[in-house]
Amino acid sequence: MNIPDVILKRWSPRAFRNDPIPKEHLKLMLEAARLAPSSMNEQPWLFFVGLKGDVTWQKIFETLMEFNQLWAVNAPVLIMAAGRKTYTVKDIGENDAWAYDTGQAVAYLSLTAMHLGVFTHQMGGFDKIKAAQAFQLPQDTEPLVIIAAGYKAEPSILPPKIAALEVGPKPRRSLDSIVFGDEYGKPLNL
Ligand SMILES: Cc1cc2nc3c(=O)[nH]c(=O)nc-3n(C[C@H](O)[C@H](O)[C@H](O)COP(=O)(O)O)c2cc1C
């Protein structure tokens, strides 16, 4: 038994090749997101998909903070994920799980991308107000994250300071510090 390969292989590069993602692969990534579970099966996620050279890509790109623009400029695909904050399946008002659910759908998308050899890099560093305006989102719908997707390139295509980040460690917290049994802070011995 092992952790699935797509989880072990996934990481968030900043150096992307210009090569486009085949449309059928992009569609599979979005289909996977569509299949994610959600509170009351509301499926609050929405995806705006930009292909390099089109108006959507440009609109998404222009909302990114400068640091992210420096590397995401090479990404052949930029996807903005947004979430609807009210329930529509039943008239029960606010949906507390909108961001949780949308994040989960993005995880499905990212792992399916990896399964297809496509790397993704999520970005919270963008102007959400500008993005909401650019896509004329309804009042109850909020941008959450922008996902750069494509194939990995050599770090040397990046400005040196950003290239250095490609090889740095991405440490994770130990299981002991996040998995508890009967008491907060008391590691569970598995
Ligand atoms: C919600 C979210 C927002 C992020 N925002 C940015 C960002 O604005 N710019 C960036 O370069 N990386 C961003 N990242 C990438 C994280 O820094 C990265 O996922 C984390 O360091 C773990 O590295 P790994 O994905 O390579 O395993 C973001 C990731 C997530 C999930």
GROMACS .gro file of C-alpha atoms and ligand atoms in nm:
model
  221
    1MET     CA    1   0.000   0.000   0.000
    2ASN     CA    2   0.126   0.346  -0.082
    3ILE     CA    3   0.017   0.705  -0.118
    4PRO     CA    4  -0.114   0.755  -0.475
    5ASP     CA    5   0.153   0.869  -0.721
    6VAL     CA    6  -0.038   1.183  -0.818
    7ILE     CA    7  -0.013   1.305  -0.458
    8LEU     CA    8   0.356   1.222  -0.428
    9LYS     CA    9   0.445   1.379  -0.764
   10ARG     CA   10   0.238   1.696  -0.733
   11TRP     CA   11   0.407   2.021  -0.651
   12SER     CA   12   0.357   2.380  -0.758
   13PRO     CA   13   0.617   2.488  -1.014
   14ARG     CA   14   0.654   2.845  -1.138
   15ALA     CA   15   0.842   2.760  -1.458
   16PHE     CA   16   0.590   2.661  -1.725
   17ARG     CA   17   0.644   2.574  -2.090
   18ASN     CA   18   0.433   2.759  -2.344
   19ASP     CA   19   0.284   2.435  -2.483
   20PRO     CA   20  -0.096   2.428  -2.466
   21ILE     CA   21  -0.288   2.163  -2.268
   22PRO     CA   22  -0.497   1.947  -2.504
   23LYS     CA   23  -0.863   2.049  -2.475
   24GLU     CA   24  -0.973   1.696  -2.382
   25HIS     CA   25  -0.728   1.695  -2.088
   26LEU     CA   26  -0.847   2.033  -1.972
   27LYS     CA   27  -1.201   1.904  -1.989
   28LEU     CA   28  -1.110   1.598  -1.778
   29MET     CA   29  -0.957   1.824  -1.513
   30LEU     CA   30  -1.279   2.025  -1.495
   31GLU     CA   31  -1.495   1.710  -1.500
   32ALA     CA   32  -1.300   1.586  -1.195
   33ALA     CA   33  -1.371   1.914  -1.015
   34ARG     CA   34  -1.739   1.872  -1.102
   35LEU     CA   35  -1.744   1.534  -0.924
   36ALA     CA   36  -1.622   1.666  -0.588
   37PRO     CA   37  -1.849   1.633  -0.284
   38SER     CA   38  -2.014   1.943  -0.141
   39SER     CA   39  -2.239   2.051   0.141
   40MET     CA   40  -2.602   1.969   0.049
   41ASN     CA   41  -2.461   1.881  -0.294
   42GLU     CA   42  -2.473   2.254  -0.369
   43GLN     CA   43  -2.162   2.246  -0.593
   44PRO     CA   44  -2.092   2.615  -0.532
   45TRP     CA   45  -1.781   2.625  -0.755
   46LEU     CA   46  -1.745   2.812  -1.083
   47PHE     CA   47  -1.443   2.811  -1.312
   48PHE     CA   48  -1.337   3.078  -1.561
   49VAL     CA   49  -1.090   2.919  -1.800
   50GLY     CA   50  -0.841   3.128  -1.995
   51LEU     CA   51  -0.619   2.992  -2.271
   52LYS     CA   52  -0.307   3.195  -2.343
   53GLY     CA   53  -0.387   3.448  -2.613
   54ASP     CA   54  -0.756   3.476  -2.537
   55VAL     CA   55  -0.948   3.751  -2.356
   56THR     CA   56  -1.024   3.536  -2.049
   57TRP     CA   57  -0.654   3.454  -1.991
   58GLN     CA   58  -0.568   3.823  -2.019
   59LYS     CA   59  -0.847   3.929  -1.780
   60ILE     CA   60  -0.733   3.674  -1.521
   61PHE     CA   61  -0.365   3.763  -1.569
   62GLU     CA   62  -0.431   4.132  -1.511
   63THR     CA   63  -0.575   4.062  -1.166
   64LEU     CA   64  -0.258   3.883  -1.046
   65MET     CA   65  -0.019   4.059  -0.809
   66GLU     CA   66   0.311   4.156  -0.968
   67PHE     CA   67   0.517   3.870  -0.822
   68ASN     CA   68   0.273   3.614  -0.961
   69GLN     CA   69   0.264   3.787  -1.301
   70LEU     CA   70   0.642   3.749  -1.329
   71TRP     CA   71   0.616   3.372  -1.355
   72ALA     CA   72   0.252   3.300  -1.446
   73VAL     CA   73   0.303   3.489  -1.773
   74ASN     CA   74   0.430   3.161  -1.922
   75ALA     CA   75   0.134   2.949  -1.813
   76PRO     CA   76  -0.071   2.829  -2.112
   77VAL     CA   77  -0.384   2.807  -1.896
   78LEU     CA   78  -0.511   3.030  -1.615
   79ILE     CA   79  -0.825   2.926  -1.433
   80MET     CA   80  -1.006   3.142  -1.183
   81ALA     CA   81  -1.215   2.946  -0.933
   82ALA     CA   82  -1.501   3.130  -0.767
   83GLY     CA   83  -1.769   3.013  -0.525
   84ARG     CA   84  -2.137   3.094  -0.471
   85LYS     CA   85  -2.199   3.183  -0.108
   86THR     CA   86  -2.572   3.115  -0.094
   87TYR     CA   87  -2.758   2.787  -0.127
   88THR     CA   88  -2.963   2.745  -0.443
   89VAL     CA   89  -3.064   2.378  -0.406
   90LYS     CA   90  -3.284   2.478  -0.114
   91ASP     CA   91  -3.378   2.826  -0.007
   92ILE     CA   92  -3.179   2.812   0.318
   93GLY     CA   93  -2.962   3.120   0.284
   94GLU     CA   94  -2.589   3.140   0.348
   95ASN     CA   95  -2.369   2.844   0.263
   96ASP     CA   96  -2.088   2.829   0.521
   97ALA     CA   97  -1.915   2.559   0.319
   98TRP     CA   98  -1.878   2.751  -0.009
   99ALA     CA   99  -1.501   2.802   0.020
  100TYR     CA  100  -1.438   2.459   0.171
  101ASP     CA  101  -1.627   2.292  -0.112
  102THR     CA  102  -1.466   2.499  -0.387
  103GLY     CA  103  -1.120   2.425  -0.245
  104GLN     CA  104  -1.202   2.059  -0.249
  105ALA     CA  105  -1.308   2.077  -0.615
  106VAL     CA  106  -0.978   2.252  -0.694
  107ALA     CA  107  -0.791   1.968  -0.521
  108TYR     CA  108  -0.973   1.718  -0.744
  109LEU     CA  109  -0.879   1.929  -1.046
  110SER     CA  110  -0.512   1.951  -0.942
  111LEU     CA  111  -0.470   1.580  -0.878
  112THR     CA  112  -0.643   1.488  -1.204
  113ALA     CA  113  -0.414   1.734  -1.381
  114MET     CA  114  -0.113   1.556  -1.230
  115HIS     CA  115  -0.257   1.223  -1.344
  116LEU     CA  116  -0.246   1.371  -1.697
  117GLY     CA  117   0.110   1.506  -1.653
  118VAL     CA  118  -0.014   1.863  -1.609
  119PHE     CA  119   0.125   2.070  -1.321
  120THR     CA  120  -0.087   2.329  -1.141
  121HIS     CA  121   0.006   2.620  -0.919
  122GLN     CA  122  -0.266   2.786  -0.713
  123MET     CA  123  -0.248   3.156  -0.634
  124GLY     CA  124  -0.428   3.357  -0.371
  125GLY     CA  125  -0.222   3.663  -0.466
  126PHE     CA  126  -0.463   3.847  -0.691
  127ASP     CA  127  -0.708   4.135  -0.674
  128LYS     CA  128  -1.040   3.968  -0.596
  129ILE     CA  129  -1.244   4.286  -0.633
  130LYS     CA  130  -1.095   4.350  -0.978
  131ALA     CA  131  -1.159   3.986  -1.074
  132ALA     CA  132  -1.522   4.002  -0.959
  133GLN     CA  133  -1.569   4.316  -1.167
  134ALA     CA  134  -1.388   4.179  -1.472
  135PHE     CA  135  -1.623   3.881  -1.486
  136GLN     CA  136  -1.931   4.066  -1.359
  137LEU     CA  137  -1.984   3.815  -1.081
  138PRO     CA  138  -2.319   3.830  -0.900
  139GLN     CA  139  -2.319   3.975  -0.547
  140ASP     CA  140  -2.317   3.634  -0.375
  141THR     CA  141  -2.026   3.495  -0.578
  142GLU     CA  142  -1.663   3.550  -0.482
  143PRO     CA  143  -1.331   3.471  -0.653
  144LEU     CA  144  -1.118   3.233  -0.444
  145VAL     CA  145  -0.807   3.129  -0.628
  146ILE     CA  146  -0.632   3.143  -0.964
  147ILE     CA  147  -0.476   2.824  -1.093
  148ALA     CA  148  -0.189   2.829  -1.341
  149ALA     CA  149  -0.170   2.500  -1.533
  150GLY     CA  150   0.069   2.357  -1.786
  151TYR     CA  151   0.387   2.158  -1.837
  152LYS     CA  152   0.701   2.213  -1.635
  153ALA     CA  153   0.992   2.405  -1.786
  154GLU     CA  154   1.354   2.450  -1.676
  155PRO     CA  155   1.382   2.698  -1.384
  156SER     CA  156   1.636   2.894  -1.594
  157ILE     CA  157   1.347   3.057  -1.787
  158LEU     CA  158   1.256   3.244  -1.467
  159PRO     CA  159   1.411   3.555  -1.312
  160PRO     CA  160   1.692   3.421  -1.084
  161LYS     CA  161   1.519   3.498  -0.752
  162ILE     CA  162   1.207   3.311  -0.860
  163ALA     CA  163   1.409   3.027  -1.016
  164ALA     CA  164   1.570   2.970  -0.675
  165LEU     CA  165   1.226   2.895  -0.531
  166GLU     CA  166   1.183   2.600  -0.769
  167VAL     CA  167   1.442   2.394  -0.584
  168GLY     CA  168   1.379   2.505  -0.225
  169PRO     CA  169   1.234   2.266   0.032
  170LYS     CA  170   0.857   2.262   0.092
  171PRO     CA  171   0.847   2.118   0.442
  172ARG     CA  172   0.529   1.969   0.582
  173ARG     CA  173   0.418   1.959   0.945
  174SER     CA  174   0.466   1.626   1.119
  175LEU     CA  175   0.168   1.395   1.175
  176ASP     CA  176   0.233   1.430   1.549
  177SER     CA  177   0.157   1.799   1.531
  178ILE     CA  178  -0.172   1.767   1.340
  179VAL     CA  179  -0.325   1.430   1.430
  180PHE     CA  180  -0.476   1.397   1.777
  181GLY     CA  181  -0.674   1.145   1.971
  182ASP     CA  182  -0.871   1.225   2.282
  183GLU     CA  183  -0.707   1.557   2.361
  184TYR     CA  184  -0.600   1.868   2.174
  185GLY     CA  185  -0.224   1.863   2.118
  186LYS     CA  186  -0.181   1.501   2.227
  187PRO     CA  187  -0.038   1.306   1.931
  188LEU     CA  188  -0.226   0.994   1.829
  189ASN     CA  189   0.005   0.696   1.811
  190LEU     CA  190  -0.092   0.513   1.493
  191LIG     C1  191  -0.485   2.890  -0.165
  191LIG     C2  192  -0.343   2.896  -0.212
  191LIG     C3  193  -0.286   3.020  -0.243
  191LIG     C4  194  -0.154   3.027  -0.291
  191LIG     N1  195  -0.106   3.149  -0.333
  191LIG     C5  196   0.014   3.155  -0.396
  191LIG     C6  197   0.057   3.276  -0.458
  191LIG     O1  198  -0.014   3.378  -0.460
  191LIG     N2  199   0.178   3.276  -0.519
  191LIG     C7  200   0.259   3.165  -0.524
  191LIG     O2  201   0.366   3.173  -0.583
  191LIG     N3  202   0.219   3.048  -0.467
  191LIG     C8  203   0.099   3.039  -0.404
  191LIG     N4  204   0.054   2.919  -0.351
  191LIG     C9  205   0.140   2.799  -0.357
  191LIG    C10  206   0.187   2.754  -0.220
  191LIG     O3  207   0.288   2.840  -0.175
  191LIG    C11  208   0.235   2.607  -0.230
  191LIG     O4  209   0.126   2.525  -0.263
  191LIG    C12  210   0.295   2.558  -0.098
  191LIG     O5  211   0.415   2.629  -0.071
  191LIG    C13  212   0.327   2.409  -0.101
  191LIG     O6  213   0.409   2.379  -0.210
  191LIG     P1  214   0.373   2.270  -0.318
  191LIG     O7  215   0.236   2.303  -0.373
  191LIG     O8  216   0.482   2.282  -0.423
  191LIG     O9  217   0.373   2.137  -0.250
  191LIG    C14  218  -0.076   2.910  -0.302
  191LIG    C15  219  -0.132   2.786  -0.270
  191LIG    C16  220  -0.264   2.778  -0.226
  191LIG    C17  221  -0.324   2.643  -0.197
   0.00000   0.00000   0.00000
